[in-house]
CSV table of C-alpha atoms and ligand atoms in Angstrom, one decimal:
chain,number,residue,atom,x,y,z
A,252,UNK,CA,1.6,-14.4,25.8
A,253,UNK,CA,-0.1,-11.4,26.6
A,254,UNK,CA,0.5,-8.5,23.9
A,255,UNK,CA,-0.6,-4.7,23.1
A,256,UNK,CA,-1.0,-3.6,19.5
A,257,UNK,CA,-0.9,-0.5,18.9
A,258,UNK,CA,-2.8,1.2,15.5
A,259,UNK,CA,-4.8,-2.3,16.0
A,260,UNK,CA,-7.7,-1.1,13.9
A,261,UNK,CA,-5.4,-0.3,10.7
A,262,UNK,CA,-4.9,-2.0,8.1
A,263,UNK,CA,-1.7,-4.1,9.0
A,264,UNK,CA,-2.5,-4.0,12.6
A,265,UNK,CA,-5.8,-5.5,12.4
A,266,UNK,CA,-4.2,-8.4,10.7
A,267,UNK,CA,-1.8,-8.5,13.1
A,268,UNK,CA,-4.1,-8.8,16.1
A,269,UNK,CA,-6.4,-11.8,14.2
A,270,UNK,CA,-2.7,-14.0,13.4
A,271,UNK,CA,-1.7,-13.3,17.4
A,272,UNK,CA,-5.1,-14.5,18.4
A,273,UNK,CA,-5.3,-17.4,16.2
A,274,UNK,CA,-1.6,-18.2,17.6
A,275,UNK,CA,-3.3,-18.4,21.5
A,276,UNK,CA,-2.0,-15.0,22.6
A,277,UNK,CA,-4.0,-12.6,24.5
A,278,UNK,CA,-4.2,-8.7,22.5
A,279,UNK,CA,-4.9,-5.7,24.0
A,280,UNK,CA,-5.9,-3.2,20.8
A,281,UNK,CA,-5.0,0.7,20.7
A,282,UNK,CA,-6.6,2.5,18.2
A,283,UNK,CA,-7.6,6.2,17.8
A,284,UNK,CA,-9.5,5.5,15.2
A,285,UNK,CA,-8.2,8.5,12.8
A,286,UNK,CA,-7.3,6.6,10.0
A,287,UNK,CA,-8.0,2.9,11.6
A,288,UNK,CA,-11.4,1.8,10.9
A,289,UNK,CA,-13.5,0.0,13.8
A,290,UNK,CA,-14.9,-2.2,10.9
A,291,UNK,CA,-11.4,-3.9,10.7
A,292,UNK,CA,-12.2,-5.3,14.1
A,293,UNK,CA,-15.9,-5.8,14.3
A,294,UNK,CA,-15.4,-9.5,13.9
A,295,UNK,CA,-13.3,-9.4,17.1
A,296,UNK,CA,-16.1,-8.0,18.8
A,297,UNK,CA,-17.1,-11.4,20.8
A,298,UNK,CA,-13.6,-13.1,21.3
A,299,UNK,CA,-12.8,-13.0,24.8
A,300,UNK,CA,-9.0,-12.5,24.5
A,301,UNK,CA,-9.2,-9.4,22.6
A,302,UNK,CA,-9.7,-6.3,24.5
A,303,UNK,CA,-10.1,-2.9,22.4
A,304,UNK,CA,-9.5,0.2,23.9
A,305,UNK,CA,-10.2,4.0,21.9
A,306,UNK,CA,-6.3,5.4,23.0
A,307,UNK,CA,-4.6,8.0,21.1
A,308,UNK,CA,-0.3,6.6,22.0
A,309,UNK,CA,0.5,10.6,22.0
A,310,UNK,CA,-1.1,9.8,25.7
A,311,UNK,CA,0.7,7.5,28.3
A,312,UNK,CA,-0.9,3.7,28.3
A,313,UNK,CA,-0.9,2.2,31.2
A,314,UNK,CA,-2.1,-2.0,31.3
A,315,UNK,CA,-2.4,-3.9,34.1
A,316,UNK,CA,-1.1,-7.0,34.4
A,317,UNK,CA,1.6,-8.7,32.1
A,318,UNK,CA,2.6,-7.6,29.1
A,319,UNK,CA,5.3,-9.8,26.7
A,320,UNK,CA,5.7,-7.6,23.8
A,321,UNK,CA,4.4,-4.3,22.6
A,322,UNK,CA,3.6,-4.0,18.7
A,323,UNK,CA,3.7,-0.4,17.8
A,324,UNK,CA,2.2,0.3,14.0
A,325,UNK,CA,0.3,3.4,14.7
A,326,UNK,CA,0.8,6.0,12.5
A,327,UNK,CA,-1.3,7.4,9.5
A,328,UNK,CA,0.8,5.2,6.3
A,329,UNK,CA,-0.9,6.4,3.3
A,330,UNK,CA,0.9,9.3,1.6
A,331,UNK,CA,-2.5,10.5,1.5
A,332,UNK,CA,-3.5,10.5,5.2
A,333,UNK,CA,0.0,11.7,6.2
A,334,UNK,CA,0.0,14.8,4.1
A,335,UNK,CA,-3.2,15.6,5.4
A,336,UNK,CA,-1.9,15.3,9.1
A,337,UNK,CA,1.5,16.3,9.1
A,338,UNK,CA,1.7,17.1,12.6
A,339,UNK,CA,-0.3,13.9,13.9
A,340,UNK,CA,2.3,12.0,11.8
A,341,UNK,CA,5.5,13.1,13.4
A,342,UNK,CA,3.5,13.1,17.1
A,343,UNK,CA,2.7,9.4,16.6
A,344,UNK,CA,6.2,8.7,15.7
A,345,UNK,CA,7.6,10.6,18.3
A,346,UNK,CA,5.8,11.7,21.2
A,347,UNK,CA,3.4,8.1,20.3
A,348,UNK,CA,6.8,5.8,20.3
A,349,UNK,CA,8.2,7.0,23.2
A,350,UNK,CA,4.6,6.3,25.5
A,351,UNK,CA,5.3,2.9,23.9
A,352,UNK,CA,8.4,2.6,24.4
A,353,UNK,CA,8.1,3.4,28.2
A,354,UNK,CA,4.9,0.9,28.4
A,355,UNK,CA,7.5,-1.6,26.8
A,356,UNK,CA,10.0,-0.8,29.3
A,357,UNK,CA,7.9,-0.6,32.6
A,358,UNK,CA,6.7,-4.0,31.9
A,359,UNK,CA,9.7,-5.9,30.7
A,360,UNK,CA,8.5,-6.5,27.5
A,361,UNK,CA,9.6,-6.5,23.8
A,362,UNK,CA,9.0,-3.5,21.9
A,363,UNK,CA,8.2,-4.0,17.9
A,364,UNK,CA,8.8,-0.8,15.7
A,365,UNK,CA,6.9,-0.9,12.5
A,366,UNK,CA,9.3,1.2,10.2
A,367,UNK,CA,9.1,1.9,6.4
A,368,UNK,CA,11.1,1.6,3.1
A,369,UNK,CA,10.4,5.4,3.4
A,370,UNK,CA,13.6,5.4,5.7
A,371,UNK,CA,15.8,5.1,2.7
A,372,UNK,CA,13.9,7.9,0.5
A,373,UNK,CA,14.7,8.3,-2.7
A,374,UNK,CA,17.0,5.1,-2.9
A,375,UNK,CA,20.3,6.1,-4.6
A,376,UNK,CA,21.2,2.2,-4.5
A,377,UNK,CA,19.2,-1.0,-5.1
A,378,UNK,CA,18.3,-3.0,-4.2
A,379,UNK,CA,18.0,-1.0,-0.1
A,380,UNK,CA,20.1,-2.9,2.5
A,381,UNK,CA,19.6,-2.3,5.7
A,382,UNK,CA,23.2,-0.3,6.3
A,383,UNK,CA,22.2,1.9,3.3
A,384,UNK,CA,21.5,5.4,5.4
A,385,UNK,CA,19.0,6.8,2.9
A,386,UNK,CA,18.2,9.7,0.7
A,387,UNK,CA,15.5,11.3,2.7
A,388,UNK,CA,14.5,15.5,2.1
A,389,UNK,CA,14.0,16.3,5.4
A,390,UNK,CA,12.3,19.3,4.7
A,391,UNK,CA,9.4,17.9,1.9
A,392,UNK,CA,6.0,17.3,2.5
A,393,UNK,CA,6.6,13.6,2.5
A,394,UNK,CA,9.4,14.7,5.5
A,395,UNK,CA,6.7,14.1,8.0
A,396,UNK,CA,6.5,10.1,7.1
A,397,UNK,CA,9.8,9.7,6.5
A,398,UNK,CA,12.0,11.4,8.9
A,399,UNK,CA,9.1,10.6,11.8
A,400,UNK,CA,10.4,6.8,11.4
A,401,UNK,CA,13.7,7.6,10.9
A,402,UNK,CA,13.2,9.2,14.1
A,403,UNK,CA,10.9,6.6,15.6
A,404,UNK,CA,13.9,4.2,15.4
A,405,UNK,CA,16.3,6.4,16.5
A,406,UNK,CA,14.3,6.6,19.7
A,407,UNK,CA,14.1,2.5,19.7
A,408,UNK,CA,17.9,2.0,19.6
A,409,UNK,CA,18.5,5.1,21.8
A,410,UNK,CA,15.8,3.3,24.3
A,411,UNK,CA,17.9,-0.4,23.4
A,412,UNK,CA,21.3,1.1,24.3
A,413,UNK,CA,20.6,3.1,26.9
A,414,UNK,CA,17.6,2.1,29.0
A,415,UNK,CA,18.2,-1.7,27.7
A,416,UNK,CA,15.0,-2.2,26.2
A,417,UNK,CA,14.4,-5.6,24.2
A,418,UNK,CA,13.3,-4.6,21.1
A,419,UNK,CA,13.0,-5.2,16.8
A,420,UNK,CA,12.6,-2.8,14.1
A,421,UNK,CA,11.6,-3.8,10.4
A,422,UNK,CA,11.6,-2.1,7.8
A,423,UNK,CA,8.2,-2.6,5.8
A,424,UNK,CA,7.8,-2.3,1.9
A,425,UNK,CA,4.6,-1.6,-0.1
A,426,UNK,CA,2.2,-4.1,2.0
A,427,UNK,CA,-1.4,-5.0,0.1
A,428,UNK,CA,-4.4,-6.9,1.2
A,429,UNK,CA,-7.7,-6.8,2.2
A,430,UNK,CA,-8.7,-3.7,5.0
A,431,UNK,CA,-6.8,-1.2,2.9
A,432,UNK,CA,-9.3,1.3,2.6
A,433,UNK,CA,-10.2,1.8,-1.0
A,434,UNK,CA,-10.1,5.0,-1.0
A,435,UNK,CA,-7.0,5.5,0.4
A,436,UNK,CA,-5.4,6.8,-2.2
A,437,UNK,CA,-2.4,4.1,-2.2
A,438,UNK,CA,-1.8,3.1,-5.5
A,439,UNK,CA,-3.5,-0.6,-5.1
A,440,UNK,CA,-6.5,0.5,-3.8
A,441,UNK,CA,-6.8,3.5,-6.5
A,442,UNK,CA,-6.2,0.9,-9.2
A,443,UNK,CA,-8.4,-2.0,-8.1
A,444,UNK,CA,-11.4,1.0,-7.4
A,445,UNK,CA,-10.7,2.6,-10.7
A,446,UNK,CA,-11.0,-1.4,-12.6
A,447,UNK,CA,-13.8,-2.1,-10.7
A,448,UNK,CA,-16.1,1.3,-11.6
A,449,UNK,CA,-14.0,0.5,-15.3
A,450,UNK,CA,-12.6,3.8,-15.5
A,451,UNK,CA,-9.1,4.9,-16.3
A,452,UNK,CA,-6.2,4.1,-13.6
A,453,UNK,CA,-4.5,7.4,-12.2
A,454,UNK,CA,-0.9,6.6,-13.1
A,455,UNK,CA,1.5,9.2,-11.5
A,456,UNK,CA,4.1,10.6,-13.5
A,457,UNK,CA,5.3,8.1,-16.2
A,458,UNK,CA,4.6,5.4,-14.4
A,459,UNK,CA,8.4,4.1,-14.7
A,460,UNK,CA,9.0,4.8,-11.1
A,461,UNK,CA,9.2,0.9,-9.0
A,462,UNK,CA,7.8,-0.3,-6.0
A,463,UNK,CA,8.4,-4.0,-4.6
A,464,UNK,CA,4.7,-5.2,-3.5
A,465,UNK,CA,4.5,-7.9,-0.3
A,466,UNK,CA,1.1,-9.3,0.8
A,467,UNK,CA,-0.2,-8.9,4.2
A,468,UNK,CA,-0.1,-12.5,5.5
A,469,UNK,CA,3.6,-12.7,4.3
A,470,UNK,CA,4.4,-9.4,6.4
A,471,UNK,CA,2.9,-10.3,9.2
A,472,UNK,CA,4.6,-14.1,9.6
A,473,UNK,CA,7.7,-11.8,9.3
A,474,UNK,CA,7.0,-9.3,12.1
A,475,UNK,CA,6.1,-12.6,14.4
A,476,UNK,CA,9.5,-14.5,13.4
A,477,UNK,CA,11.3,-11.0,14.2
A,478,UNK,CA,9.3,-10.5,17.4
A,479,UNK,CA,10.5,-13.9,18.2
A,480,UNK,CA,14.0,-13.3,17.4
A,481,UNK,CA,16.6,-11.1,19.2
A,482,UNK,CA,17.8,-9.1,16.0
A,483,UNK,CA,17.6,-5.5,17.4
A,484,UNK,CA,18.8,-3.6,14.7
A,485,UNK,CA,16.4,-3.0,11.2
A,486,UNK,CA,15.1,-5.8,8.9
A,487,UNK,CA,13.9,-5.7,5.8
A,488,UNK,CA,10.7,-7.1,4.9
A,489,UNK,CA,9.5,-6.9,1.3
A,490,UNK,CA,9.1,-8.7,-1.6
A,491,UNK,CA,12.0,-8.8,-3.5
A,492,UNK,CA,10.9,-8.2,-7.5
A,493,UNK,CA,10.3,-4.9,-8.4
A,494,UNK,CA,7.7,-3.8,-10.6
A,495,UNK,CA,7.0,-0.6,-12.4
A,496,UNK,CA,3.7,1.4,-11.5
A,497,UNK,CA,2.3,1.5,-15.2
A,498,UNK,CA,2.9,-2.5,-14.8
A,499,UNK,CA,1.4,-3.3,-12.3
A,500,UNK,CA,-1.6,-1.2,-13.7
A,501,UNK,CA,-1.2,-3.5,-16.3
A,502,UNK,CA,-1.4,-6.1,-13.5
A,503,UNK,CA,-4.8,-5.1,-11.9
A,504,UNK,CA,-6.8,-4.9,-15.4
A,505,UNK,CA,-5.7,-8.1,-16.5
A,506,UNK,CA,-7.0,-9.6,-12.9
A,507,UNK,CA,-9.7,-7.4,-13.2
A,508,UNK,CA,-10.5,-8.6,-16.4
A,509,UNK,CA,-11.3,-5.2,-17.5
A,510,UNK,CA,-9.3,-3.0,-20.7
A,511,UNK,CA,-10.0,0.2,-18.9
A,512,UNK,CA,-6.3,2.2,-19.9
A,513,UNK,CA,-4.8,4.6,-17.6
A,514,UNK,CA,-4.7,8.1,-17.5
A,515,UNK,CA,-1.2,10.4,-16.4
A,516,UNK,CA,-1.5,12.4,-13.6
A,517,UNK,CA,1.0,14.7,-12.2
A,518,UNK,CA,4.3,12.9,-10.0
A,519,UNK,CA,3.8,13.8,-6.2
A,520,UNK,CA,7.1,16.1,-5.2
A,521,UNK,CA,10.0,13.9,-3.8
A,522,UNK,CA,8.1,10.5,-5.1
A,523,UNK,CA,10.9,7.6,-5.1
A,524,UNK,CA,12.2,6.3,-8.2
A,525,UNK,CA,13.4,2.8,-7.4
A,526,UNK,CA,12.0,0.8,-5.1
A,527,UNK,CA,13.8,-2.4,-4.0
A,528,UNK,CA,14.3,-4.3,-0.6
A,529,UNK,CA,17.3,-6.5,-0.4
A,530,UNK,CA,15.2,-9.6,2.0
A,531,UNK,CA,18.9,-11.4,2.9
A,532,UNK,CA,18.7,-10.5,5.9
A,533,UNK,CA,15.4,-11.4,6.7
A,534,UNK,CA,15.9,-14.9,5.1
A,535,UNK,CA,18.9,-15.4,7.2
A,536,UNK,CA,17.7,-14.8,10.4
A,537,UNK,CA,14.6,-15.5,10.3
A,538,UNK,CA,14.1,-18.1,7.0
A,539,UNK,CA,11.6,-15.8,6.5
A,540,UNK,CA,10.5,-15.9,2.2
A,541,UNK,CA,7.4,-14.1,0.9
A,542,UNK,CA,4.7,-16.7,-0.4
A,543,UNK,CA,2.1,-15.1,-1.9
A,544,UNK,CA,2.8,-14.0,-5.8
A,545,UNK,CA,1.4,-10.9,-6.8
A,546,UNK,CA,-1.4,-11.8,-9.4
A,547,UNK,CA,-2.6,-13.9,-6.4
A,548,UNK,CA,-2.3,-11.2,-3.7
A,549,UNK,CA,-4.1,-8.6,-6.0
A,550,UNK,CA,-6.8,-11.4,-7.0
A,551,UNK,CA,-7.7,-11.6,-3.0
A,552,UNK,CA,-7.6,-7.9,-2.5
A,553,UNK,CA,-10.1,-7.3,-5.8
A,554,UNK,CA,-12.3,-10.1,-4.5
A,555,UNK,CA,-12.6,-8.7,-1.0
A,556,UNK,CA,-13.8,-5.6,-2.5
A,557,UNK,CA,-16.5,-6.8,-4.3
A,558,UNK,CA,-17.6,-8.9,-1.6
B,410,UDP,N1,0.7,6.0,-7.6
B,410,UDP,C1,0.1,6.1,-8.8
B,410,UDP,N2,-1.3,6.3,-8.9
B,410,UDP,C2,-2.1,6.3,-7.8
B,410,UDP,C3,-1.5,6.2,-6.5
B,410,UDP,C4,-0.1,6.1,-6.5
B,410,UDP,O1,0.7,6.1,-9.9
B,410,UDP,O2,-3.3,6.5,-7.9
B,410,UDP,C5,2.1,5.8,-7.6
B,410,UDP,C6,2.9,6.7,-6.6
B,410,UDP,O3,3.2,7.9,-7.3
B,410,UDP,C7,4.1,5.9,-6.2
B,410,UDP,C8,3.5,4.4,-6.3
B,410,UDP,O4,2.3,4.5,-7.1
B,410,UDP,O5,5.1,6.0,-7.2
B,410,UDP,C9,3.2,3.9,-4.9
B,410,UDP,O6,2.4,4.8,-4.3
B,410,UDP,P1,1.7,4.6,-2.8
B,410,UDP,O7,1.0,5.8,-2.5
B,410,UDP,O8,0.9,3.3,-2.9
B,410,UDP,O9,2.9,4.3,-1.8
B,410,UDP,P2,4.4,4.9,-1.6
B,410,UDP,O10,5.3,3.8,-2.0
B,410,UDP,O11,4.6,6.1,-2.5
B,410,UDP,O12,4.4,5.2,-0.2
């Protein structure tokens, strides 16, 4: 298999690149390297079946030889990035899927869209099933995250039905691990900084708001299973407990083995309340289960920050 990954030096990507390697499969890389980080692949630096190439998808890519399947996850993903680039947000996901799309479709290849929980918004229902349409402002500064991918897989079923393009869509929820930039203002990387320099964790709001946390490895075993599959329309991939946010900072001090407390900060405008994937899907099609339990997943995150 020969593949492109596109946002290759993010977080998710980067993983993504080292499990396709380890499987045997050859990986071209795009990055532009605007909220990637070339450390994520400096390990890949010597391995002859990874090629890495400085590409910004709002320009055509063109590859030569074969291509199998196309991975697009480019696109700023912390709230804090995206706000801070609203209009290279909504250029990734549209003008950015489309050159991918094409690339997908000029070589015969399948197209993966990395989507979001974000497509549903401010749930109304839970847990979020894939036919649930969402409850998205469309006009909110989180608009540019939200309605981008909601647009981004518009264009993937419009380019499926009408151009016949092979492709997958999932639908990912609150992924941790290693590479996420520390200060990248997601709430795991906040909290695990803010244990480790012992000071008080930023919790926003009241902290009763829920998000459903699902470890890196565990993600990317489902995006392989769904890039193997032929499900074109969206999966869910997630873990399926919810937990509040002044939990889980709970969570992180008592891995951390620090007594730090927290500290309440203001709620960021149109911030979801509830927070819930509903996986059945995924485990039907794909037998697809998360593996890795939280206090585990956040134990290998702290420790790969201290290293
Ligand atoms: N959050 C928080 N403190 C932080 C960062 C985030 O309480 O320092 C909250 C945020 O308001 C949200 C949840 O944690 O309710 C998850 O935020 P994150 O930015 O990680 O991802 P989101 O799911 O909002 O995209």
């Amino acid at each position: 298999m020969r593949v492109v990954v596109s946002g290759a030096a993010g977080f998710i990507g980067s993983h993504l690149c080292d499990r396709l390697l380890a499987d045997g499969q050859e990986v071209i890389g795009l990055d532009n390297l605007s909220t990637g980080r070339a450390e994520n692949l400096r390990h890949l630096q010597d391995c002859a079946e990874f090629r890495f190439f400085r590409h910004d998808i709002c320009d055509p890519f063109q590859a030569d030889g074969r291509i199998d399947v196309v991975y697009n996850l480019a696109c700023p993903a912390s709230p804090r990035d995206y706000l801070e680039a609203p209009l290279e947000t909504l250029a990734a996901c549209s003008q950015g899927t489309r050159n991918m799309l094409e690339l997908a479709i000029c070589h015969r290849a399948t197209f993966f869209q990395a989507s979001t929980s974000e497509a549903y918004g401010d749930a109304l229902v839970r847990p979020q099933h894939e036919t649930y349409w969402g409850n998205v402002n469309p006009i909110g500064p989180r608009s540019v995250y939200d309605e981008g991918k909601r647009y981004a897989e518009a264009l993937t079923m419009a380019y499926h039905r009408e151009r016949g393009a092979d492709t997958r869509i999932a639908r990912l929820f609150n992924v941790y691990g290693p590479r996420m930039k520390r200060g990248d203002g997601r709430v795991l990387p906040a909290f695990l900084d803010q244990a480790l320099r012992a000071v008080p964790l930023t919790v926003f709001g009241h902290g009763s708001q829920t998000r459903s946390f699902c470890y890196v490895s565990d993600i990317v075993e489902g995006i392989v299973r769904l890039a193997a599959s032929d499900e074109a329309t969206p999966v869910n991939l997630g873990g399926p407990d919810e937990i509040t946010v002044l939990e889980l900072a709970k969570v992180v001090q008592s891995v951390a083995g620090v007594d730090c407390g927290v500290t309440h900060l203001e709620l960021p405008q149109d911030d979801p309340n509830r927070r819930q994937p509903d996986i059945a899907k995924a485990r039907r099609l794909l037998g697809w289960e998360p593996q890795v339990e939280l206090r585990h997943g956040v134990r290998l995150m702290l420790a790969s920050y201290v290293k």
